[in-house]
Amino acid sequence: MTAKKRSQKYLRFTIYLVVVVLINIVGVSLFFRWDLTKNKVYSLSEVSKTVVSTLTEPMTIKVFFTRDLKAPYNNIERYLRDLLEEYAIYGNRFFNYQFFDVSPQSEGIGSSENQQLASSYGIQPVQIQTLEEDQLMVKRAYMGLVIIHGDIVERIPTITSTDGLEYTLTTTFQRVNNKISALLGLTDNIRVQLLLSDSLKTVAPLMGLDTLPDIPETVESIINKLNQKNYNRLTYSFQNPATDEQQETATRTYNVMHLKWPEIEKDNVAAGSGVIGLVMSYGDKTVTLPILQVLRIPIIGTQYQLASPEEIEEMINAEVETLVDINESIGYLADHGTLSFGAGMGMMPGQQDPAGTLSTFSELVGKTYSPRQFSLSEESVPRDVQSIIVARPTEPFTDFELFQLDQALMRGQNLILFLDPFKEVPSQQMDPMGYQSQPPTYVPVDSGLEKLLAHWGVSVTPSIVMDKNCYEQNLSRNMGGGKQPLYFAPILKSENINHSLPMTRNIKELVVLKASPLVLNDNVLGENNLKATVVLSSSDEAWEMNAPINLNPMYHSPPGPEEMEKKTLACTIEGRFPSYFAGKPIPEKAQADDGSEDTDADSGEAPDGDTVTPDPVMSRVESEGGRLDTGRSAKIFLMGSGEMLKDNLVDAEGKTPNGMLVMNVIDALNQHDDVAMMRSKTQRHNPLDETSVTAKTTIKAINIAGLPVLVVLFGLLVWMRRHARKNSIRRMFETE
């Protein structure tokens, strides 16, 4: 009997052991993850799954990471491994990845070869700070990867954070996949032309440009290298603009750098001039790459810097994507006094445009879309863009130009409007230090867009929203120290952000600057069957500053509670918009100021003297052949602040709440809600929910007195139970 029990015991142990082994085998072979985070930070978004699941050619990811890095960098590699493993599940046989150990040779076999491989792909080590043995150490580490898809190679040279890593990888996968399809579908090659005057070679040594004569061969070598990755779609040519006429033509046509120098007797150099620049073109698109920069440095003087071969290669490779339109196009209105899309024109390096620039914003948009700048005064609204950005126009639109925007909306093209009702005019009075001695003035702006918006049920109030919940500026000791509230810079808390929309679902807090309130006309919206949604609003402690506008915080003080109320700061309107020009004659296009039109407006004569009789009917017919009085389904995003797009509120990586918002707005109006949600699901700024004073006092009282009281009550309960048990035992013996 004992032997039988012993055998049963061994049998159960064997069965348990087999079950444990099988469970471990299943755990290794089957991937499973349970993501408990609110925004599913550690799970792939649906758009990521779609991108890798639709691959038609193999995509290989080569990751170069130094082994055994200390915190906080040690979790980056682990997160990247998990992320790529999940990509591989949905990418099936077309998605592959491999990690290479690039630690020093003493720490790993084959590391030297891996370092050479990383360098061949342009992955170089970066300096990081780590805490080792209670000492802050600086060491060099590899933290990058390359993406190989067909003949296309894309690199992410530095990965120092997990924030937004999925977004970066997914958008890069998508761009690479689109690039192959676009390159294979080109009807002609992309032309790369180097314009370099031989005359520059005589003064190059004096400018510190000893390698300038080798530029033609260098560029040709780069093109040959890139052709291996771009299906031989690049054609290289070299031109020597020698005469003054050729140089002027090159400068006027391509905006290349044109240098002129006087006679230099001591170096036996005659006076002359020359041009230098790299021009890329495909179809009717042309871009100019500045391969020579002129830097004016105080004390040192003027310095000339020639782009390195690596920089030239990177610039050419980046512009290929723009020329072949692998990113979706988005329109940007570039006239009527709108903010400059990029660095200010004619600005020297380091010089700031007083009106502000959109260089950071333009860089962010260019990573996902192909921006198309256009001027309504010279051309119609492009038909191949899904959305049009109008940022702070300060000059009035003609009725014909308003008609162009109206008809674009009727065609289903969306409008993204950042409008300011005031134009900031800097003071012309300067103090001895060169600073403005007087504050700027704010002049009301009437662009004409106001009547279109009013027709659709929304208007921008000509005032500035002030809010007690605002950004506070630290004052210097000379100004008394402390903090100065900037009421014109409201901080929008989570409760003032509409989280029902994908564009704002994961955004918890925002800073708004010089915003004007919006007014929604429910009657007009209802009559037009349009849906309006409030996106952003101020707190309940907000009020308005009407003209004259004075933004000196020393003169601001909140009014009484009865004058404060919540203000609408941003909204969306969607539906089938009615045309503002329905039932009206099509506006006539204004004559050019330079008289370049075919007919002189005053004399009625053509330039050659022939008399022309205007046809009143034909002059009102749009050349595109029609008009729409009721539009297709479209959207308008409206915010009364152009400041939201400027460099001081948008970060270069698009990871702050303000940067995410403006990019999410563009994604949402281009039917990419899933991309907007993916970008902001790893929001780094997660402020705690606001609690009332009563709640704070209650929690503080519980922490201070509540826990001791609970301990006392627990002790009393134990004492009472013991006392009751003692009495029960005593009664039991007394009964006996």
PDB file of C-alpha atoms in Angstrom, residues 161-256:
ATOM      1  CA  SER A 161      13.799  58.671 -25.134  1.00  0.00           C
ATOM      2  CA  THR A 162      10.793  56.408 -25.530  1.00  0.00           C
ATOM      3  CA  ASP A 163       8.453  59.396 -25.868  1.00  0.00           C
ATOM      4  CA  GLY A 164       6.802  59.330 -29.267  1.00  0.00           C
ATOM      5  CA  LEU A 165       8.996  56.447 -30.453  1.00  0.00           C
ATOM      6  CA  GLU A 166       6.101  54.525 -31.984  1.00  0.00           C
ATOM      7  CA  TYR A 167       4.970  57.639 -33.851  1.00  0.00           C
ATOM      8  CA  THR A 168       8.495  58.227 -35.189  1.00  0.00           C
ATOM      9  CA  LEU A 169       8.898  54.625 -36.342  1.00  0.00           C
ATOM     10  CA  THR A 170       5.438  54.286 -37.883  1.00  0.00           C
ATOM     11  CA  THR A 171       5.614  57.537 -39.855  1.00  0.00           C
ATOM     12  CA  THR A 172       9.121  56.618 -41.054  1.00  0.00           C
ATOM     13  CA  PHE A 173       7.935  53.147 -42.139  1.00  0.00           C
ATOM     14  CA  GLN A 174       5.071  54.772 -43.996  1.00  0.00           C
ATOM     15  CA  ARG A 175       7.290  57.351 -45.699  1.00  0.00           C
ATOM     16  CA  VAL A 176       9.854  54.740 -46.793  1.00  0.00           C
ATOM     17  CA  ASN A 177       7.161  52.463 -48.200  1.00  0.00           C
ATOM     18  CA  ASN A 178       5.583  55.387 -50.057  1.00  0.00           C
ATOM     19  CA  LYS A 179       8.980  56.516 -51.338  1.00  0.00           C
ATOM     20  CA  ILE A 180       9.614  53.248 -53.158  1.00  0.00           C
ATOM     21  CA  SER A 181       6.202  53.377 -54.819  1.00  0.00           C
ATOM     22  CA  ALA A 182       6.713  57.026 -55.792  1.00  0.00           C
ATOM     23  CA  LEU A 183      10.214  56.521 -57.232  1.00  0.00           C
ATOM     24  CA  LEU A 184       9.160  53.532 -59.299  1.00  0.00           C
ATOM     25  CA  GLY A 185       6.227  55.530 -60.672  1.00  0.00           C
ATOM     26  CA  LEU A 186       8.217  58.577 -61.849  1.00  0.00           C
ATOM     27  CA  THR A 187       7.847  59.413 -65.534  1.00  0.00           C
ATOM     28  CA  ASP A 188      11.151  61.306 -65.613  1.00  0.00           C
ATOM     29  CA  ASN A 189      14.318  61.567 -63.549  1.00  0.00           C
ATOM     30  CA  ILE A 190      14.937  64.141 -60.821  1.00  0.00           C
ATOM     31  CA  ARG A 191      17.465  66.650 -62.122  1.00  0.00           C
ATOM     32  CA  VAL A 192      20.289  67.799 -59.850  1.00  0.00           C
ATOM     33  CA  GLN A 193      22.222  70.757 -61.261  1.00  0.00           C
ATOM     34  CA  LEU A 194      25.307  72.332 -59.715  1.00  0.00           C
ATOM     35  CA  LEU A 195      25.765  76.013 -60.545  1.00  0.00           C
ATOM     36  CA  LEU A 196      29.343  77.043 -59.813  1.00  0.00           C
ATOM     37  CA  SER A 197      31.247  79.856 -61.502  1.00  0.00           C
ATOM     38  CA  ASP A 198      34.906  79.103 -62.200  1.00  0.00           C
ATOM     39  CA  SER A 199      35.715  82.651 -61.102  1.00  0.00           C
ATOM     40  CA  LEU A 200      35.014  81.626 -57.495  1.00  0.00           C
ATOM     41  CA  LYS A 201      38.007  79.303 -57.545  1.00  0.00           C
ATOM     42  CA  THR A 202      40.370  82.300 -57.634  1.00  0.00           C
ATOM     43  CA  VAL A 203      39.045  83.740 -54.364  1.00  0.00           C
ATOM     44  CA  ALA A 204      38.180  80.442 -52.647  1.00  0.00           C
ATOM     45  CA  PRO A 205      41.539  80.188 -50.809  1.00  0.00           C
ATOM     46  CA  LEU A 206      41.101  83.720 -49.473  1.00  0.00           C
ATOM     47  CA  MET A 207      37.651  82.720 -48.139  1.00  0.00           C
ATOM     48  CA  GLY A 208      38.976  79.593 -46.440  1.00  0.00           C
ATOM     49  CA  LEU A 209      37.262  77.345 -48.975  1.00  0.00           C
ATOM     50  CA  ASP A 210      40.131  75.140 -50.099  1.00  0.00           C
ATOM     51  CA  THR A 211      37.789  72.288 -51.071  1.00  0.00           C
ATOM     52  CA  LEU A 212      35.534  74.405 -53.284  1.00  0.00           C
ATOM     53  CA  PRO A 213      37.254  73.388 -56.571  1.00  0.00           C
ATOM     54  CA  ASP A 214      36.468  69.749 -55.738  1.00  0.00           C
ATOM     55  CA  ILE A 215      32.729  70.353 -55.301  1.00  0.00           C
ATOM     56  CA  PRO A 216      31.701  69.204 -58.834  1.00  0.00           C
ATOM     57  CA  GLU A 217      33.384  65.817 -58.374  1.00  0.00           C
ATOM     58  CA  THR A 218      32.072  65.549 -54.798  1.00  0.00           C
ATOM     59  CA  VAL A 219      28.474  66.165 -55.804  1.00  0.00           C
ATOM     60  CA  GLU A 220      28.757  63.741 -58.726  1.00  0.00           C
ATOM     61  CA  SER A 221      30.082  61.075 -56.359  1.00  0.00           C
ATOM     62  CA  ILE A 222      27.175  61.722 -53.962  1.00  0.00           C
ATOM     63  CA  ILE A 223      24.635  61.418 -56.780  1.00  0.00           C
ATOM     64  CA  ASN A 224      26.142  58.108 -57.882  1.00  0.00           C
ATOM     65  CA  LYS A 225      25.906  56.852 -54.307  1.00  0.00           C
ATOM     66  CA  LEU A 226      22.305  57.991 -53.884  1.00  0.00           C
ATOM     67  CA  ASN A 227      21.308  56.498 -57.223  1.00  0.00           C
ATOM     68  CA  GLN A 228      22.089  53.072 -55.809  1.00  0.00           C
ATOM     69  CA  LYS A 229      19.357  53.669 -53.236  1.00  0.00           C
ATOM     70  CA  ASN A 230      16.924  55.620 -55.413  1.00  0.00           C
ATOM     71  CA  TYR A 231      16.594  53.327 -58.436  1.00  0.00           C
ATOM     72  CA  ASN A 232      18.845  55.583 -60.589  1.00  0.00           C
ATOM     73  CA  ARG A 233      16.230  58.326 -60.581  1.00  0.00           C
ATOM     74  CA  LEU A 234      18.746  61.179 -60.149  1.00  0.00           C
ATOM     75  CA  THR A 235      20.441  62.903 -63.100  1.00  0.00           C
ATOM     76  CA  TYR A 236      23.445  65.134 -62.423  1.00  0.00           C
ATOM     77  CA  SER A 237      24.683  68.094 -64.477  1.00  0.00           C
ATOM     78  CA  PHE A 238      27.174  70.910 -63.950  1.00  0.00           C
ATOM     79  CA  GLN A 239      26.945  74.474 -65.253  1.00  0.00           C
ATOM     80  CA  ASN A 240      29.477  77.300 -65.110  1.00  0.00           C
ATOM     81  CA  PRO A 241      27.663  80.686 -65.214  1.00  0.00           C
ATOM     82  CA  ALA A 242      30.582  82.794 -66.409  1.00  0.00           C
ATOM     83  CA  THR A 243      29.088  86.026 -67.735  1.00  0.00           C
ATOM     84  CA  ASP A 244      27.296  88.660 -65.674  1.00  0.00           C
ATOM     85  CA  GLU A 245      24.084  87.963 -67.579  1.00  0.00           C
ATOM     86  CA  GLN A 246      24.246  84.235 -66.844  1.00  0.00           C
ATOM     87  CA  GLN A 247      24.910  84.897 -63.175  1.00  0.00           C
ATOM     88  CA  GLU A 248      22.041  87.372 -62.889  1.00  0.00           C
ATOM     89  CA  THR A 249      19.724  84.903 -64.588  1.00  0.00           C
ATOM     90  CA  ALA A 250      20.768  82.097 -62.228  1.00  0.00           C
ATOM     91  CA  THR A 251      20.291  84.334 -59.189  1.00  0.00           C
ATOM     92  CA  ARG A 252      16.898  85.571 -60.337  1.00  0.00           C
ATOM     93  CA  THR A 253      15.621  82.152 -61.417  1.00  0.00           C
ATOM     94  CA  TYR A 254      16.976  79.872 -58.699  1.00  0.00           C
ATOM     95  CA  ASN A 255      17.857  82.271 -55.862  1.00  0.00           C
ATOM     96  CA  VAL A 256      21.388  80.837 -55.627  1.00  0.00           C
TER      97      VAL A 256
END
